[in-house]
């Protein structure tokens, strides 16, 4: 069978962009797909850097399908369905790739939407070993920073910190001692990808604001540009 | 060595990451080794050092294996324990004389144990992750071990150590894979 044309559901974080990288090794990624909340303010604490996805799409040279979502749980699924239908029409995608790690809730919803739209659905990070995945992320040439923290024991110094080998060894310690998930799967921290092996240019943050209080905080990127690698 | 057979549309596809590697992780955690084989690369039969075979699942839209059942003839001859997961159960069923028809489930589902067996959690029921668009009618004489409201969920060959489960035990039911590994003599 020939390679499939795929759309990657992208939130700007490490999991969706690593899934994209893996999908590119096997098939053809035709576009990124993202859902943008109607009221971005209310979402800042859930997906701190969703507004960076268009810049990531440009960095990767991929078209982006961006659709607005109400953010109301029951309606979100219709918004997702609409976005994927547009991606199928505009870019001829035959399947969808997600960065789902272990969330049965998330994958069930996406599998159902794909089934209804007659699209393939792939989750290349599904139940992968957290340590091996984080290691691969670093060795494959991703540059990832922490863009939000939502749990003890993260302090303000984590905001904007690069996920390198040193950070990974501390995260492993946290995973042991504080029972956080190593990958942030439990929502303990969020990430932003600044560079990936398939980016043609990398993202440079020019201005950002951090808020932090009592183990919760975000790094809100105000201004960023693309730079030659 | 446990042989993980991939019935997906292409060797090494994204399906492998999603349906084969998670099973491989469980095998590794139990200090056993595994080897990957795509179903179209089984011409030489089962490698000699194989202690057990697990036929893994595929993506929901990937049902090409249903029209390639001849490729699984090696199943009929082997005495080595076999576990078929989802697509793997469908393969096992067809290769051994059962039938497959449409039958669809996605997500966590209650599975009722109808015949207690060490492979499965105890009576009366457990929750399992489903992702299939076909269901099975087992080969004549096979025992039905569990059902959901939609279809048969677990079957066993009474004469050989062969099992099929329609749900994905690698998601939240690791123990089932572990019990199977214990049946595969080192």
Coordinates of C-alpha atoms in Angstrom, one line a residue:
Chain A
X1 CA 0.0 0.0 0.0
X2 CA 1.2 3.5 -0.8
X3 CA 1.9 6.0 1.9
X4 CA -1.1 7.7 3.4
X5 CA -1.8 11.5 3.4
X6 CA -2.1 12.4 7.1
X7 CA -3.2 15.4 9.1
X8 CA -1.6 15.8 12.6
X9 CA -3.6 17.2 15.5
X10 CA -1.3 19.8 16.9
X11 CA -1.4 21.7 20.2
X12 CA 2.1 23.1 19.9
X13 CA 3.5 20.7 22.6
X14 CA 6.1 18.0 22.4
X15 CA 3.7 15.0 22.0
X16 CA 1.8 16.2 18.9
X17 CA 5.0 17.4 17.2
X18 CA 6.9 14.2 18.0
X19 CA 4.0 12.2 16.6
X20 CA 4.2 14.3 13.5
X21 CA 7.9 13.5 13.2
X22 CA 7.2 9.8 13.5
X23 CA 4.4 10.1 10.9
X24 CA 6.7 11.8 8.5
X25 CA 9.1 8.8 8.6
X26 CA 6.3 6.4 7.5
X27 CA 3.8 8.5 5.5
X28 CA 3.1 11.9 4.1
X29 CA 2.0 14.7 6.5
X30 CA -0.2 17.0 4.5
X31 CA -1.1 19.5 7.2
X32 CA -1.4 20.3 10.8
X33 CA -4.8 20.7 12.4
X34 CA -5.5 22.8 15.5
X35 CA -8.6 23.8 17.5
X36 CA -8.4 27.4 18.8
X37 CA -10.7 28.4 21.6
X38 CA -13.2 31.2 21.1
X39 CA -12.0 32.9 24.2
X40 CA -8.2 32.4 24.4
X41 CA -8.0 34.0 27.8
X42 CA -10.0 31.2 29.4
X43 CA -7.8 28.6 27.8
X44 CA -4.4 30.1 28.8
X45 CA -4.0 27.8 31.7
X46 CA -4.9 24.6 29.7
X47 CA -3.0 25.2 26.5
X48 CA -0.6 28.1 27.2
X49 CA 0.9 28.3 23.7
X50 CA -1.8 27.3 21.2
X51 CA -1.3 30.6 19.5
X52 CA 2.3 29.5 18.6
X53 CA 1.0 26.7 16.3
X54 CA 0.8 28.9 13.2
X55 CA 4.4 29.8 13.6
X56 CA 5.3 26.1 14.1
X57 CA 3.4 25.3 10.9
X58 CA 5.4 27.9 9.0
X59 CA 8.7 26.7 10.6
X60 CA 7.8 23.2 9.3
X61 CA 6.5 24.4 5.9
X62 CA 3.2 22.7 6.5
X63 CA -0.3 24.1 5.8
X64 CA -2.4 24.6 8.9
X65 CA -6.1 24.0 9.4
X66 CA -7.2 26.1 12.3
X67 CA -10.8 26.0 13.5
X68 CA -12.5 27.8 16.4
X69 CA -13.9 25.8 19.2
X70 CA -16.4 26.9 21.8
X71 CA -14.5 24.9 24.4
X72 CA -17.7 23.4 25.7
X73 CA -16.9 19.7 26.2
X74 CA -19.9 18.2 24.3
X75 CA -19.5 20.6 21.4
X76 CA -15.8 20.3 21.1
X77 CA -16.2 17.0 19.4
X78 CA -18.3 18.6 16.6
X79 CA -15.6 21.3 16.3
X80 CA -13.0 18.6 15.9
X81 CA -15.0 16.8 13.4
X82 CA -15.5 20.0 11.4
X83 CA -11.8 20.8 11.4
X84 CA -10.9 17.3 10.2
X85 CA -13.5 17.3 7.5
X86 CA -12.0 20.6 6.3
X87 CA -8.5 19.1 6.4
X88 CA -9.8 16.2 4.3
X89 CA -11.5 18.5 1.8
X90 CA -8.7 21.0 1.5
X91 CA -5.6 18.8 1.8
X92 CA -6.9 15.4 0.9
X93 CA -6.0 13.7 4.2
X94 CA -6.9 10.1 4.6
X95 CA -6.0 9.8 8.2
X96 CA -5.3 11.6 11.5
X97 CA -2.3 11.4 13.8
X98 CA -2.4 12.4 17.5
X99 CA 0.2 12.6 20.2
X100 CA -2.1 10.6 22.7
X101 CA 0.1 8.8 25.2
X102 CA -2.3 7.0 27.6
X103 CA -5.6 8.9 27.7
X104 CA -8.3 6.4 26.8
X105 CA -10.8 9.3 27.1
X106 CA -9.0 11.4 24.5
X107 CA -8.2 8.5 22.1
X108 CA -11.8 7.2 22.3
X109 CA -13.2 10.5 21.3
X110 CA -10.8 10.9 18.4
X111 CA -11.2 7.3 17.2
X112 CA -15.0 7.9 17.0
X113 CA -14.7 11.1 15.1
X114 CA -12.3 9.5 12.6
X115 CA -14.5 6.5 12.3
X116 CA -17.5 8.7 11.4
X117 CA -15.4 10.6 8.8
X118 CA -14.0 7.4 7.4
X119 CA -10.4 8.5 8.3
X120 CA -7.5 6.4 9.5
X121 CA -6.4 7.2 13.1
X122 CA -2.9 6.7 14.3
X123 CA -1.4 7.3 17.8
X124 CA 2.3 6.4 17.5
X125 CA 3.1 7.3 21.1
X126 CA 0.3 5.1 22.5
X127 CA 1.5 3.4 25.7
X128 CA 5.2 4.1 24.8
X129 CA 7.7 3.9 27.6
X130 CA 8.0 7.4 29.1
X131 CA 11.7 7.3 29.7
X132 CA 12.5 5.9 26.2
X133 CA 10.2 8.5 24.6
X134 CA 11.7 11.5 26.5
X135 CA 15.2 10.2 25.6
X136 CA 14.3 9.9 21.9
X137 CA 12.8 13.4 22.0
X138 CA 16.0 14.9 23.1
X139 CA 18.3 12.8 20.9
X140 CA 16.2 13.4 17.8
X141 CA 17.0 17.1 17.8
X142 CA 13.8 18.6 19.3
X143 CA 14.1 21.8 21.3
X144 CA 11.3 21.9 23.8
X145 CA 10.7 24.3 26.6
X146 CA 8.3 24.1 29.6
X147 CA 5.5 26.6 28.9
X148 CA 3.3 25.8 31.9
X149 CA 3.5 24.1 35.3
X150 CA 0.4 22.9 37.2
X151 CA 1.7 20.8 40.0
X152 CA 4.1 20.4 42.9
X153 CA 7.1 20.5 43.1
X154 CA 7.6 22.7 40.0
X155 CA 8.9 26.2 40.9
X156 CA 9.0 29.3 38.7
X157 CA 12.4 28.5 37.4
X158 CA 10.8 25.8 35.2
X159 CA 9.0 28.3 33.1
X160 CA 10.9 28.6 29.9
X161 CA 13.4 25.9 30.9
X162 CA 14.6 23.7 28.1
X163 CA 13.9 20.0 28.3
X164 CA 17.5 18.8 28.0
X165 CA 19.3 15.9 29.7
X166 CA 19.7 17.7 33.0
X167 CA 16.0 18.7 33.1
X168 CA 15.1 15.1 32.2
X169 CA 17.1 13.7 35.1
X170 CA 15.3 16.1 37.5
X171 CA 11.9 15.2 36.0
X172 CA 12.8 11.5 36.6
X173 CA 13.5 12.3 40.2
X174 CA 10.2 14.2 40.5
X175 CA 8.4 11.3 38.9
X176 CA 9.8 9.0 41.6
X177 CA 9.4 11.3 44.6
X178 CA 6.3 13.3 43.7
X179 CA 4.4 10.8 41.6
X180 CA 4.1 13.1 38.6
X181 CA 4.2 11.5 35.2
X182 CA 7.5 11.9 33.5
X183 CA 5.8 13.0 30.2
X184 CA 3.4 15.5 31.9
X185 CA 0.6 13.2 30.7
X186 CA -1.3 14.0 33.9
X187 CA -1.3 17.7 33.1
X188 CA 1.6 18.4 35.6
X189 CA 3.4 20.5 33.0
X190 CA 2.9 21.7 29.4
X191 CA 5.6 22.2 26.7
X192 CA 6.2 24.3 23.6
X193 CA 8.4 23.1 20.7
X194 CA 10.8 25.7 19.4
X195 CA 12.7 23.4 17.0
X196 CA 12.2 20.0 15.5
X197 CA 14.2 17.8 13.1
X198 CA 11.7 18.5 10.3
X199 CA 11.5 22.3 10.9
X200 CA 13.2 24.4 8.1
X201 CA 13.6 27.3 10.5
X202 CA 13.6 27.5 14.3
X203 CA 11.5 29.7 16.6
X204 CA 13.1 32.4 18.7
X205 CA 11.1 33.9 21.5
X206 CA 11.6 37.7 21.6
X207 CA 9.2 38.6 24.4
X208 CA 7.3 36.6 27.0
X209 CA 5.6 37.1 30.3
X210 CA 5.5 34.6 33.1
X211 CA 3.0 34.2 35.9
X212 CA 3.6 31.9 38.7
X213 CA 2.0 31.2 42.1
X214 CA 1.9 28.2 44.3
X215 CA 3.1 25.5 41.8
X216 CA 1.0 26.9 39.0
X217 CA 2.3 29.1 36.3
X218 CA 2.6 29.8 32.6
X219 CA 5.0 31.3 30.2
X220 CA 3.0 33.4 27.7
X221 CA 4.9 34.1 24.5
X222 CA 4.1 37.6 23.4
X223 CA 6.4 37.9 20.4
X224 CA 8.4 35.3 18.5
X225 CA 10.1 35.0 15.1
X226 CA 11.6 32.4 12.8
X227 CA 15.3 32.2 12.4
X228 CA 17.5 30.2 9.9
X229 CA 18.9 27.1 11.6
Chain B
X1 CA 11.4 -15.5 22.7
X2 CA 7.9 -14.3 22.1
X3 CA 7.0 -13.7 18.5
X4 CA 4.9 -10.5 18.0
X5 CA 3.1 -10.8 14.7
X6 CA 1.8 -7.6 13.1
X7 CA -1.3 -8.1 10.8
X8 CA -1.2 -4.4 9.7
X9 CA -1.4 -3.1 6.1
X10 CA 2.4 -2.5 6.0
X11 CA 5.4 -3.7 8.0
X12 CA 6.7 -1.2 10.4
X13 CA 3.8 1.2 9.9
X14 CA 2.5 3.7 12.5
X15 CA 0.2 0.8 13.6
X16 CA 3.2 -1.1 14.9
X17 CA 4.0 1.7 17.3
X18 CA 0.4 1.7 18.6
X19 CA -0.5 -2.0 18.7
X20 CA 2.7 -4.0 18.7
X21 CA 5.3 -2.0 20.7
X22 CA 3.0 -1.6 23.8
X23 CA 2.7 -5.5 23.9
X24 CA 6.4 -5.7 23.5
X25 CA 6.8 -3.5 26.6
X26 CA 4.8 -5.9 28.7
X27 CA 6.9 -8.8 27.4
X28 CA 10.1 -6.9 28.4
X29 CA 8.7 -5.9 31.8
X30 CA 8.3 -9.7 32.4
X31 CA 11.9 -10.3 31.6
X32 CA 11.2 -12.1 28.4
X33 CA 12.5 -11.2 24.9
X34 CA 10.4 -10.6 21.8
X35 CA 10.9 -10.4 18.1
X36 CA 8.8 -8.5 15.5
X37 CA 7.4 -10.1 12.3
X38 CA 5.0 -8.7 9.8
X39 CA 2.5 -11.3 8.7
X40 CA 3.7 -11.2 5.1
X41 CA 7.2 -12.1 6.3
X42 CA 6.2 -15.5 7.8
X43 CA 7.1 -17.6 4.8
X44 CA 9.8 -19.5 6.7
X45 CA 7.2 -20.3 9.4
X46 CA 7.7 -19.7 13.1
X47 CA 11.4 -19.2 14.2
X48 CA 12.7 -22.2 16.2
X49 CA 13.3 -20.4 19.4
X50 CA 9.7 -19.1 19.6
X51 CA 8.1 -19.8 23.0
X52 CA 4.8 -18.1 22.3
X53 CA 3.1 -16.1 19.5
X54 CA 1.0 -12.9 20.0
X55 CA -0.9 -11.7 17.0
X56 CA -1.5 -8.0 17.7
X57 CA -4.2 -5.5 16.7
X58 CA -4.4 -3.0 13.8
X59 CA -5.9 0.5 13.2
X60 CA -9.7 0.5 13.1
X61 CA -9.8 1.1 9.4
X62 CA -7.1 -1.6 8.7
X63 CA -8.9 -4.8 7.8
X64 CA -6.8 -6.0 4.9
X65 CA -5.7 -9.1 6.8
X66 CA -9.2 -10.4 6.5
X67 CA -8.6 -11.2 2.8
X68 CA -5.1 -12.5 3.5
X69 CA -5.9 -15.4 5.8
X70 CA -3.9 -17.9 3.7
X71 CA -0.8 -16.1 5.0
X72 CA -1.6 -17.4 8.4
X73 CA -1.7 -21.1 7.6
X74 CA 1.3 -21.7 9.9
X75 CA -1.2 -21.1 12.8
X76 CA -2.9 -24.4 12.1
X77 CA 0.3 -26.5 12.5
X78 CA 1.8 -25.0 15.6
X79 CA 1.7 -26.4 19.1
X80 CA 3.2 -23.2 20.5
X81 CA 0.8 -21.1 22.6
X82 CA -0.9 -18.3 20.6
X83 CA -2.8 -15.2 21.8
X84 CA -4.7 -13.2 19.2
X85 CA -5.6 -9.6 20.2
X86 CA -8.5 -7.9 18.3
X87 CA -7.4 -8.3 14.6
X88 CA -5.3 -11.2 16.0
X89 CA -8.4 -12.9 17.4
X90 CA -10.1 -12.4 14.0
X91 CA -7.2 -14.0 12.2
X92 CA -7.1 -16.9 14.7
X93 CA -10.8 -17.4 14.3
X94 CA -10.8 -17.4 10.4
X95 CA -7.6 -19.6 10.2
X96 CA -9.2 -22.2 12.5
X97 CA -12.6 -22.4 10.8
X98 CA -14.6 -19.6 12.5
X99 CA -16.3 -16.6 10.9
X100 CA -16.0 -12.8 11.2
X101 CA -18.8 -10.3 10.6
X102 CA -19.3 -6.6 11.2
X103 CA -19.4 -5.6 14.8
X104 CA -18.2 -2.3 16.2
X105 CA -17.0 -1.1 19.6
X106 CA -14.7 1.9 20.6
X107 CA -13.6 2.7 24.1
X108 CA -13.9 1.2 27.6
X109 CA -16.6 -1.5 27.7
X110 CA -17.8 -3.9 30.4
X111 CA -16.8 -7.5 29.6
X112 CA -18.7 -10.3 31.3
X113 CA -16.9 -13.5 32.1
X114 CA -19.0 -16.4 31.1
X115 CA -16.5 -19.2 31.8
X116 CA -13.9 -18.5 34.4
X117 CA -10.3 -19.0 33.2
X118 CA -6.9 -18.1 34.7
X119 CA -6.3 -15.9 31.6
X120 CA -9.1 -13.5 32.5
X121 CA -9.9 -11.4 35.6
X122 CA -12.4 -13.3 38.0
X123 CA -16.2 -13.3 37.7
X124 CA -18.4 -11.4 37.1
X125 CA -16.9 -8.7 34.9
X126 CA -14.1 -6.3 34.1
X127 CA -13.5 -3.2 32.0
X128 CA -11.5 -3.3 28.8
X129 CA -10.5 -1.1 25.9
X130 CA -12.2 -1.9 22.6
X131 CA -11.2 -0.8 19.1
X132 CA -12.7 -3.0 16.4
X133 CA -15.1 -2.9 13.4
X134 CA -15.6 -6.7 13.2
X135 CA -16.6 -9.4 15.6
X136 CA -16.0 -13.2 15.7
X137 CA -18.0 -16.4 15.7
X138 CA -15.5 -18.9 17.1
X139 CA -14.4 -22.1 15.3
X140 CA -16.6 -25.1 16.1
X141 CA -15.9 -26.6 19.5
X142 CA -14.0 -23.5 20.9
X143 CA -15.1 -22.2 24.3
X144 CA -16.5 -18.7 24.8
X145 CA -14.9 -17.2 27.9
X146 CA -16.3 -13.7 27.9
X147 CA -18.8 -11.5 26.1
X148 CA -19.8 -7.8 26.0
X149 CA -23.2 -6.4 25.1
X150 CA -22.0 -6.2 21.5
X151 CA -20.0 -9.4 20.8
X152 CA -17.9 -12.3 22.0
X153 CA -14.8 -11.0 23.8
X154 CA -12.6 -14.0 24.7
X155 CA -12.3 -17.5 23.2
X156 CA -10.2 -20.6 23.7
X157 CA -9.3 -23.7 21.7
X158 CA -10.0 -26.6 24.1
X159 CA -7.3 -28.8 22.4
X160 CA -4.4 -26.4 22.0
X161 CA -3.2 -23.4 24.0
X162 CA -4.8 -20.8 21.6
X163 CA -6.7 -17.8 22.9
X164 CA -8.4 -14.8 21.3
X165 CA -9.4 -11.6 23.0
X166 CA -11.4 -8.9 21.1
X167 CA -10.4 -6.1 23.5
X168 CA -6.9 -4.7 23.9
X169 CA -5.3 -6.2 27.0
X170 CA -2.2 -4.0 26.6
X171 CA -4.4 -1.1 27.7
X172 CA -5.2 -1.4 31.4
X173 CA -5.3 -5.2 31.4
X174 CA -1.6 -6.1 31.3
X175 CA -2.2 -9.0 33.6
X176 CA -3.9 -11.0 30.7
X177 CA -0.7 -10.7 28.6
X178 CA 1.3 -11.7 31.7
X179 CA -0.7 -14.8 32.4
X180 CA -0.3 -15.8 28.7
X181 CA 3.5 -15.3 29.0
X182 CA 3.5 -17.7 32.0
X183 CA 1.9 -20.3 29.7
X184 CA 4.8 -19.9 27.2
X185 CA 7.5 -22.3 28.6
X186 CA 11.0 -20.9 28.4

